Amino acid sequence: MTQEVERRTKRKPPVKWYLLGPLTAAVSLPALMYLCAVLLAREILPFSLVEELTIACVFLSGTLSALAACAGRGGRAAQTGLAMGAVLAAAIVVITLAAPGEGPLSAHTLRCSVAAIAGGFFGGVLGMKRKNPRRRAGTRRR
């Protein structure tokens, strides 16, 4: 009985994966966008790549948030990644609702939302823990 109590007290509390993923996205997206802005300002990259760089930053941010959430949750990596991508896409739509301009359902917003969901799912797939294939007992190597 005392061993069970000791084991329970030594466990670390689980990381709140549903907070870790969006916080990672909130930090990584502005950091990646800033890096791209610096590369554009110093003329290392041509200015014609602005839209593609934005979509790539959203995809990478979705991937990083999904990886962080999957590491915190442990199981159900693909579903967790898809959820983190959907959270990032929803945040993008809400921000475009608040910003003056074209509106929330523009083509650029749709492309960024699709990139966020795809990046989240990609990060979830990368976060999967694969099992080692079992060797057959009856076969031998020659």
Tab-separated table of N, CA and C in Angstrom:
chain	number	residue	atom	x	y	z
A	1	MET	N	0.816	-1.186	0.000
A	1	MET	CA	0.000	0.000	0.000
A	1	MET	C	0.865	1.258	0.000
A	2	THR	N	1.936	1.237	0.772
A	2	THR	CA	2.785	2.428	0.830
A	2	THR	C	3.552	2.626	-0.469
A	3	GLN	N	3.873	1.524	-1.151
A	3	GLN	CA	4.562	1.661	-2.424
A	3	GLN	C	3.663	2.333	-3.464
A	4	GLU	N	2.384	2.004	-3.471
A	4	GLU	CA	1.462	2.618	-4.403
A	4	GLU	C	1.318	4.117	-4.126
A	5	VAL	N	1.279	4.463	-2.859
A	5	VAL	CA	1.155	5.868	-2.498
A	5	VAL	C	2.411	6.620	-2.914
A	6	GLU	N	3.578	6.010	-2.721
A	6	GLU	CA	4.828	6.654	-3.112
A	6	GLU	C	4.907	6.824	-4.625
A	7	ARG	N	4.443	5.835	-5.380
A	7	ARG	CA	4.463	5.942	-6.829
A	7	ARG	C	3.554	7.075	-7.300
A	8	ARG	N	2.415	7.194	-6.675
A	8	ARG	CA	1.486	8.242	-7.074
A	8	ARG	C	2.030	9.631	-6.761
A	9	THR	N	2.724	9.761	-5.670
A	9	THR	CA	3.248	11.085	-5.330
A	9	THR	C	4.458	11.462	-6.177
A	10	LYS	N	5.178	10.482	-6.711
A	10	LYS	CA	6.363	10.781	-7.512
A	10	LYS	C	6.026	11.133	-8.958
A	11	ARG	N	4.798	10.879	-9.399
A	11	ARG	CA	4.432	11.183	-10.775
A	11	ARG	C	4.408	12.684	-11.006
A	12	LYS	N	4.855	13.039	-12.171
A	12	LYS	CA	4.773	14.439	-12.559
A	12	LYS	C	3.374	14.706	-13.100
A	13	PRO	N	2.839	15.880	-12.833
A	13	PRO	CA	1.527	16.180	-13.423
A	13	PRO	C	1.656	16.313	-14.933
A	14	PRO	N	0.663	15.829	-15.681
A	14	PRO	CA	0.777	15.906	-17.141
A	14	PRO	C	0.753	17.349	-17.622
A	15	VAL	N	1.507	17.589	-18.671
A	15	VAL	CA	1.539	18.914	-19.274
A	15	VAL	C	0.189	19.143	-19.932
A	16	LYS	N	-0.329	20.307	-19.778
A	16	LYS	CA	-1.617	20.615	-20.391
A	16	LYS	C	-1.400	20.816	-21.885
A	17	TRP	N	-1.631	19.761	-22.650
A	17	TRP	CA	-1.342	19.774	-24.073
A	17	TRP	C	-2.219	20.766	-24.808
A	18	TYR	N	-3.428	20.987	-24.320
A	18	TYR	CA	-4.339	21.892	-25.010
A	18	TYR	C	-3.966	23.352	-24.792
A	19	LEU	N	-3.056	23.618	-23.869
A	19	LEU	CA	-2.492	24.958	-23.723
A	19	LEU	C	-1.128	25.066	-24.386
A	20	LEU	N	-0.381	23.978	-24.341
A	20	LEU	CA	0.981	23.985	-24.875
A	20	LEU	C	1.004	24.183	-26.391
A	21	GLY	N	0.095	23.542	-27.093
A	21	GLY	CA	0.054	23.661	-28.548
A	21	GLY	C	-0.251	25.072	-29.035
A	22	PRO	N	-1.364	25.688	-28.585
A	22	PRO	CA	-1.638	27.054	-29.039
A	22	PRO	C	-0.588	28.074	-28.588
A	23	LEU	N	-0.005	27.883	-27.412
A	23	LEU	CA	1.053	28.802	-26.982
A	23	LEU	C	2.283	28.675	-27.870
A	24	THR	N	2.592	27.471	-28.276
A	24	THR	CA	3.706	27.267	-29.197
A	24	THR	C	3.431	27.944	-30.541
A	25	ALA	N	2.188	27.834	-31.003
A	25	ALA	CA	1.822	28.495	-32.255
A	25	ALA	C	1.882	30.008	-32.107
A	26	ALA	N	1.451	30.518	-30.953
A	26	ALA	CA	1.451	31.964	-30.722
A	26	ALA	C	2.863	32.528	-30.645
A	27	VAL	N	3.819	31.704	-30.273
A	27	VAL	CA	5.212	32.163	-30.212
A	27	VAL	C	5.927	31.921	-31.544
A	28	SER	N	5.689	30.762	-32.142
A	28	SER	CA	6.452	30.409	-33.336
A	28	SER	C	6.011	31.178	-34.586
A	29	LEU	N	4.717	31.452	-34.723
A	29	LEU	CA	4.265	32.153	-35.937
A	29	LEU	C	4.842	33.564	-36.038
A	30	PRO	N	4.763	34.388	-34.986
A	30	PRO	CA	5.410	35.711	-35.122
A	30	PRO	C	6.926	35.634	-35.289
A	31	ALA	N	7.560	34.638	-34.657
A	31	ALA	CA	9.009	34.503	-34.802
A	31	ALA	C	9.385	34.139	-36.241
A	32	LEU	N	8.652	33.219	-36.837
A	32	LEU	CA	8.929	32.843	-38.226
A	32	LEU	C	8.612	33.987	-39.185
A	33	MET	N	7.523	34.701	-38.923
A	33	MET	CA	7.169	35.841	-39.767
A	33	MET	C	8.229	36.941	-39.662
A	34	TYR	N	8.754	37.151	-38.464
A	34	TYR	CA	9.806	38.148	-38.272
A	34	TYR	C	11.071	37.751	-39.038
A	35	LEU	N	11.418	36.476	-38.973
A	35	LEU	CA	12.585	35.989	-39.702
A	35	LEU	C	12.413	36.213	-41.205
A	36	CYS	N	11.237	35.922	-41.717
A	36	CYS	CA	10.982	36.156	-43.143
A	36	CYS	C	11.006	37.644	-43.483
A	37	ALA	N	10.505	38.486	-42.581
A	37	ALA	CA	10.525	39.928	-42.817
A	37	ALA	C	11.959	40.453	-42.873
A	38	VAL	N	12.807	39.927	-42.016
A	38	VAL	CA	14.216	40.346	-42.037
A	38	VAL	C	14.879	39.902	-43.334
A	39	LEU	N	14.600	38.691	-43.771
A	39	LEU	CA	15.182	38.201	-45.021
A	39	LEU	C	14.684	39.004	-46.218
A	40	LEU	N	13.439	39.440	-46.173
A	40	LEU	CA	12.905	40.269	-47.255
A	40	LEU	C	13.476	41.682	-47.208
A	41	ALA	N	13.640	42.231	-46.002
A	41	ALA	CA	14.153	43.594	-45.875
A	41	ALA	C	15.611	43.693	-46.315
A	42	ARG	N	16.373	42.670	-46.067
A	42	ARG	CA	17.783	42.683	-46.475
A	42	ARG	C	17.980	42.209	-47.908
A	43	GLU	N	16.870	41.959	-48.571
A	43	GLU	CA	16.849	41.545	-49.974
A	43	GLU	C	17.588	40.238	-50.223
A	44	ILE	N	17.561	39.367	-49.230
A	44	ILE	CA	18.107	38.021	-49.418
A	44	ILE	C	17.100	37.189	-50.205
A	45	LEU	N	15.822	37.410	-49.914
A	45	LEU	CA	14.747	36.766	-50.661
A	45	LEU	C	14.009	37.824	-51.475
A	46	PRO	N	13.515	37.464	-52.657
A	46	PRO	CA	12.776	38.452	-53.451
A	46	PRO	C	11.402	38.742	-52.836
A	47	PHE	N	10.944	39.963	-53.050
A	47	PHE	CA	9.675	40.403	-52.475
A	47	PHE	C	8.484	39.685	-53.105
A	48	SER	N	8.660	39.074	-54.238
A	48	SER	CA	7.568	38.362	-54.900
A	48	SER	C	7.172	37.076	-54.163
A	49	LEU	N	7.965	36.659	-53.188
A	49	LEU	CA	7.675	35.429	-52.435
A	49	LEU	C	6.918	35.670	-51.133
A	50	VAL	N	6.352	36.847	-50.955
A	50	VAL	CA	5.728	37.185	-49.672
A	50	VAL	C	4.590	36.229	-49.338
A	51	GLU	N	3.704	35.990	-50.276
A	51	GLU	CA	2.550	35.128	-49.987
A	51	GLU	C	2.976	33.690	-49.721
A	52	GLU	N	3.911	33.187	-50.485
A	52	GLU	CA	4.385	31.817	-50.270
A	52	GLU	C	5.098	31.677	-48.926
A	53	LEU	N	5.859	32.692	-48.547
A	53	LEU	CA	6.539	32.658	-47.253
A	53	LEU	C	5.539	32.705	-46.099
A	54	THR	N	4.477	33.468	-46.266
A	54	THR	CA	3.442	33.529	-45.239
A	54	THR	C	2.790	32.167	-45.058
A	55	ILE	N	2.461	31.524	-46.144
A	55	ILE	CA	1.830	30.201	-46.066
A	55	ILE	C	2.804	29.183	-45.478
A	56	ALA	N	4.071	29.270	-45.834
A	56	ALA	CA	5.064	28.357	-45.270
A	56	ALA	C	5.227	28.575	-43.763
A	57	CYS	N	5.194	29.833	-43.322
A	57	CYS	CA	5.293	30.122	-41.886
A	57	CYS	C	4.095	29.570	-41.127
A	58	VAL	N	2.910	29.703	-41.704
A	58	VAL	CA	1.704	29.163	-41.057
A	58	VAL	C	1.785	27.637	-40.987
A	59	PHE	N	2.246	27.007	-42.062
A	59	PHE	CA	2.383	25.546	-42.069
A	59	PHE	C	3.384	25.087	-41.000
A	60	LEU	N	4.540	25.741	-40.939
A	60	LEU	CA	5.553	25.364	-39.948
A	60	LEU	C	5.087	25.632	-38.522
A	61	SER	N	4.348	26.705	-38.327
A	61	SER	CA	3.819	26.999	-37.001
A	61	SER	C	2.793	25.948	-36.579
A	62	GLY	N	1.950	25.528	-37.507
A	62	GLY	CA	1.000	24.451	-37.212
A	62	GLY	C	1.709	23.146	-36.887
A	63	THR	N	2.784	22.872	-37.606
A	63	THR	CA	3.560	21.657	-37.351
A	63	THR	C	4.208	21.697	-35.972
A	64	LEU	N	4.805	22.831	-35.618
A	64	LEU	CA	5.453	22.952	-34.310
A	64	LEU	C	4.444	22.871	-33.166
A	65	SER	N	3.285	23.493	-33.343
A	65	SER	CA	2.278	23.430	-32.279
A	65	SER	C	1.752	22.009	-32.112
A	66	ALA	N	1.585	21.297	-33.209
A	66	ALA	CA	1.120	19.915	-33.120
A	66	ALA	C	2.171	19.016	-32.473
A	67	LEU	N	3.433	19.222	-32.800
A	67	LEU	CA	4.497	18.435	-32.174
A	67	LEU	C	4.557	18.680	-30.666
A	68	ALA	N	4.391	19.938	-30.262
A	68	ALA	CA	4.416	20.258	-28.834
A	68	ALA	C	3.217	19.654	-28.120
A	69	ALA	N	2.055	19.725	-28.740
A	69	ALA	CA	0.860	19.159	-28.117
A	69	ALA	C	0.931	17.637	-28.050
A	70	CYS	N	1.459	17.010	-29.095
A	70	CYS	CA	1.581	15.548	-29.094
A	70	CYS	C	2.587	15.078	-28.053
A	71	ALA	N	3.637	15.843	-27.850
A	71	ALA	CA	4.621	15.485	-26.825
A	71	ALA	C	4.002	15.605	-25.435
A	72	GLY	N	3.126	16.559	-25.257
A	72	GLY	CA	2.484	16.733	-23.959
A	72	GLY	C	1.371	15.736	-23.707
A	73	ARG	N	0.681	15.324	-24.751
A	73	ARG	CA	-0.455	14.414	-24.584
A	73	ARG	C	-0.026	12.959	-24.567
A	74	GLY	N	0.868	12.598	-25.439
A	74	GLY	CA	1.340	11.223	-25.471
A	74	GLY	C	0.631	10.379	-26.510
A	75	GLY	N	-0.661	10.204	-26.416
A	75	GLY	CA	-1.398	9.350	-27.332
A	75	GLY	C	-2.257	10.163	-28.287
A	76	ARG	N	-2.856	9.472	-29.247
A	76	ARG	CA	-3.738	10.078	-30.242
A	76	ARG	C	-3.071	11.260	-30.943
A	77	ALA	N	-1.955	10.985	-31.537
A	77	ALA	CA	-1.138	12.053	-32.110
A	77	ALA	C	-1.791	12.696	-33.326
A	78	ALA	N	-2.373	11.914	-34.215
A	78	ALA	CA	-2.955	12.488	-35.424
A	78	ALA	C	-4.150	13.377	-35.093
A	79	GLN	N	-4.986	12.930	-34.157
A	79	GLN	CA	-6.143	13.732	-33.769
A	79	GLN	C	-5.717	15.002	-33.053
A	80	THR	N	-4.692	14.894	-32.230
A	80	THR	CA	-4.179	16.065	-31.531
A	80	THR	C	-3.603	17.071	-32.510
A	81	GLY	N	-2.844	16.602	-33.477
A	81	GLY	CA	-2.273	17.488	-34.483
A	81	GLY	C	-3.335	18.169	-35.318
A	82	LEU	N	-4.361	17.418	-35.700
A	82	LEU	CA	-5.450	18.002	-36.470
A	82	LEU	C	-6.190	19.056	-35.653
A	83	ALA	N	-6.368	18.802	-34.374
A	83	ALA	CA	-7.023	19.780	-33.506
A	83	ALA	C	-6.187	21.048	-33.364
A	84	MET	N	-4.877	20.899	-33.239
A	84	MET	CA	-4.023	22.084	-33.116
A	84	MET	C	-4.005	22.888	-34.413
A	85	GLY	N	-4.036	22.210	-35.545
A	85	GLY	CA	-4.132	22.921	-36.813
A	85	GLY	C	-5.453	23.661	-36.944
A	86	ALA	N	-6.537	23.042	-36.477
A	86	ALA	CA	-7.849	23.690	-36.524
A	86	ALA	C	-7.903	24.898	-35.591
A	87	VAL	N	-7.241	24.804	-34.443
A	87	VAL	CA	-7.198	25.947	-33.517
A	87	VAL	C	-6.445	27.107	-34.156
A	88	LEU	N	-5.334	26.817	-34.811
A	88	LEU	CA	-4.571	27.870	-35.478
A	88	LEU	C	-5.371	28.470	-36.629
A	89	ALA	N	-6.072	27.642	-37.389
A	89	ALA	CA	-6.896	28.143	-38.486
A	89	ALA	C	-8.031	29.021	-37.958
A	90	ALA	N	-8.638	28.609	-36.856
A	90	ALA	CA	-9.704	29.418	-36.263
A	90	ALA	C	-9.167	30.757	-35.769
A	91	ALA	N	-7.977	30.747	-35.211
A	91	ALA	CA	-7.368	32.004	-34.756
A	91	ALA	C	-7.084	32.929	-35.936
A	92	ILE	N	-6.649	32.371	-37.044
A	92	ILE	CA	-6.387	33.182	-38.238
A	92	ILE	C	-7.683	33.812	-38.750
A	93	VAL	N	-8.760	33.038	-38.773
A	93	VAL	CA	-10.046	33.567	-39.238
A	93	VAL	C	-10.554	34.652	-38.299
A	94	VAL	N	-10.421	34.454	-36.990
A	94	VAL	CA	-10.871	35.458	-36.023
A	94	VAL	C	-10.060	36.743	-36.156
A	95	ILE	N	-8.764	36.618	-36.368
A	95	ILE	CA	-7.921	37.807	-36.532
A	95	ILE	C	-8.287	38.558	-37.807
A	96	THR	N	-8.590	37.828	-38.886
A	96	THR	CA	-8.989	38.523	-40.112
A	96	THR	C	-10.377	39.142	-39.982
A	97	LEU	N	-11.215	38.602	-39.116
A	97	LEU	CA	-12.501	39.247	-38.833
A	97	LEU	C	-12.298	40.592	-38.142
A	98	ALA	N	-11.336	40.641	-37.244
A	98	ALA	CA	-11.089	41.863	-36.477
A	98	ALA	C	-10.343	42.915	-37.288
A	99	ALA	N	-9.552	42.491	-38.253
A	99	ALA	CA	-8.747	43.432	-39.036
A	99	ALA	C	-9.589	44.026	-40.163
A	100	PRO	N	-9.435	45.309	-40.416
A	100	PRO	CA	-10.161	45.906	-41.546
A	100	PRO	C	-9.533	45.457	-42.861
A	101	GLY	N	-10.347	45.329	-43.874
A	101	GLY	CA	-9.806	44.932	-45.172
A	101	GLY	C	-10.786	44.091	-45.954
A	102	GLU	N	-10.270	43.051	-46.582
A	102	GLU	CA	-11.054	42.240	-47.506
A	102	GLU	C	-12.162	41.443	-46.827
A	103	GLY	N	-11.964	40.997	-45.631
A	103	GLY	CA	-12.952	40.165	-44.965
A	103	GLY	C	-12.381	38.802	-44.636
A	104	PRO	N	-13.107	38.026	-43.865
A	104	PRO	CA	-12.559	36.759	-43.384
A	104	PRO	C	-12.518	35.646	-44.425
A	105	LEU	N	-13.310	35.742	-45.469
A	105	LEU	CA	-13.374	34.639	-46.423
A	105	LEU	C	-12.652	34.951	-47.727
A	106	SER	N	-11.531	35.608	-47.632
A	106	SER	CA	-10.743	35.876	-48.829
A	106	SER	C	-9.941	34.628	-49.193
A	107	ALA	N	-9.369	34.641	-50.369
A	107	ALA	CA	-8.599	33.493	-50.838
A	107	ALA	C	-7.345	33.287	-50.003
A	108	HIS	N	-6.729	34.382	-49.585
A	108	HIS	CA	-5.513	34.270	-48.783
A	108	HIS	C	-5.817	33.660	-47.406
A	109	THR	N	-6.930	34.055	-46.812
A	109	THR	CA	-7.322	33.484	-45.517
A	109	THR	C	-7.605	31.994	-45.648
A	110	LEU	N	-8.259	31.618	-46.732
A	110	LEU	CA	-8.544	30.205	-46.957
A	110	LEU	C	-7.258	29.410	-47.147
A	111	ARG	N	-6.306	29.970	-47.904
A	111	ARG	CA	-5.029	29.275	-48.094
A	111	ARG	C	-4.273	29.121	-46.775
A	112	CYS	N	-4.294	30.161	-45.960
A	112	CYS	CA	-3.612	30.087	-44.659
A	112	CYS	C	-4.302	29.094	-43.728
A	113	SER	N	-5.623	29.028	-43.785
A	113	SER	CA	-6.351	28.078	-42.945
A	113	SER	C	-6.056	26.637	-43.350
A	114	VAL	N	-6.025	26.397	-44.643
A	114	VAL	CA	-5.693	25.048	-45.132
A	114	VAL	C	-4.257	24.692	-44.760
A	115	ALA	N	-3.350	25.647	-44.861
A	115	ALA	CA	-1.952	25.393	-44.486
A	115	ALA	C	-1.832	25.104	-42.992
A	116	ALA	N	-2.614	25.792	-42.171
A	116	ALA	CA	-2.571	25.554	-40.729
A	116	ALA	C	-3.083	24.160	-40.384
A	117	ILE	N	-4.190	23.758	-40.989
A	117	ILE	CA	-4.743	22.427	-40.711
A	117	ILE	C	-3.815	21.342	-41.233
A	118	ALA	N	-3.284	21.523	-42.436
A	118	ALA	CA	-2.355	20.522	-42.989
A	118	ALA	C	-1.079	20.449	-42.169
A	119	GLY	N	-0.578	21.599	-41.726
A	119	GLY	CA	0.621	21.596	-40.890
A	119	GLY	C	0.382	20.931	-39.548
A	120	GLY	N	-0.792	21.153	-38.967
A	120	GLY	CA	-1.117	20.489	-37.709
A	120	GLY	C	-1.201	18.979	-37.867
A	121	PHE	N	-1.833	18.533	-38.943
A	121	PHE	CA	-1.924	17.090	-39.168
A	121	PHE	C	-0.548	16.497	-39.448
A	122	PHE	N	0.278	17.213	-40.201
A	122	PHE	CA	1.642	16.751	-40.482
A	122	PHE	C	2.447	16.632	-39.184
A	123	GLY	N	2.312	17.623	-38.317
A	123	GLY	CA	3.001	17.558	-37.023
A	123	GLY	C	2.491	16.420	-36.162
A	124	GLY	N	1.185	16.151	-36.237
A	124	GLY	CA	0.634	15.026	-35.492
A	124	GLY	C	1.165	13.697	-35.986
A	125	VAL	N	1.291	13.574	-37.294
A	125	VAL	CA	1.842	12.334	-37.863
A	125	VAL	C	3.313	12.194	-37.494
A	126	LEU	N	4.040	13.309	-37.484
A	126	LEU	CA	5.442	13.242	-37.063
A	126	LEU	C	5.576	12.885	-35.582
A	127	GLY	N	4.594	13.244	-34.784
A	127	GLY	CA	4.640	12.977	-33.353
A	127	GLY	C	4.197	11.584	-32.960
A	128	MET	N	3.802	10.768	-33.923
A	128	MET	CA	3.361	9.405	-33.604
A	128	MET	C	4.530	8.567	-33.111
A	129	LYS	N	4.228	7.750	-32.137
A	129	LYS	CA	5.230	6.806	-31.644
A	129	LYS	C	4.983	5.473	-32.330
A	130	ARG	N	5.892	5.119	-33.174
A	130	ARG	CA	5.713	3.880	-33.939
A	130	ARG	C	6.238	2.701	-33.137
A	131	LYS	N	5.552	1.593	-33.292
A	131	LYS	CA	5.985	0.365	-32.631
A	131	LYS	C	6.961	-0.363	-33.541
A	132	ASN	N	7.910	-1.038	-32.923
A	132	ASN	CA	8.858	-1.830	-33.698
A	132	ASN	C	8.150	-3.060	-34.235
A	133	PRO	N	8.405	-3.406	-35.497
A	133	PRO	CA	7.776	-4.621	-36.031
A	133	PRO	C	8.326	-5.858	-35.321
A	134	ARG	N	7.439	-6.720	-34.987
A	134	ARG	CA	7.861	-7.948	-34.282
A	134	ARG	C	8.438	-8.943	-35.276
A	135	ARG	N	9.473	-9.596	-34.845
A	135	ARG	CA	10.082	-10.621	-35.690
A	135	ARG	C	9.290	-11.905	-35.525
A	136	ARG	N	9.188	-12.623	-36.592
A	136	ARG	CA	8.495	-13.901	-36.538
A	136	ARG	C	9.362	-14.910	-35.814
A	137	ALA	N	8.748	-15.715	-34.992
A	137	ALA	CA	9.506	-16.660	-34.172
A	137	ALA	C	10.063	-17.808	-35.008
A	138	GLY	N	9.359	-18.203	-36.058
A	138	GLY	CA	9.776	-19.374	-36.811
A	138	GLY	C	10.780	-19.111	-37.908
A	139	THR	N	11.052	-17.879	-38.224
A	139	THR	CA	11.968	-17.603	-39.337
A	139	THR	C	13.385	-17.388	-38.831
A	140	ARG	N	14.330	-17.774	-39.655
A	140	ARG	CA	15.740	-17.598	-39.337
A	140	ARG	C	16.413	-16.798	-40.434
A	141	ARG	N	17.457	-16.141	-40.079
A	141	ARG	CA	18.272	-15.474	-41.086
A	141	ARG	C	19.339	-16.436	-41.567
A	142	ARG	N	19.587	-16.420	-42.838
A	142	ARG	CA	20.613	-17.326	-43.364
A	142	ARG	C	21.748	-16.568	-43.925
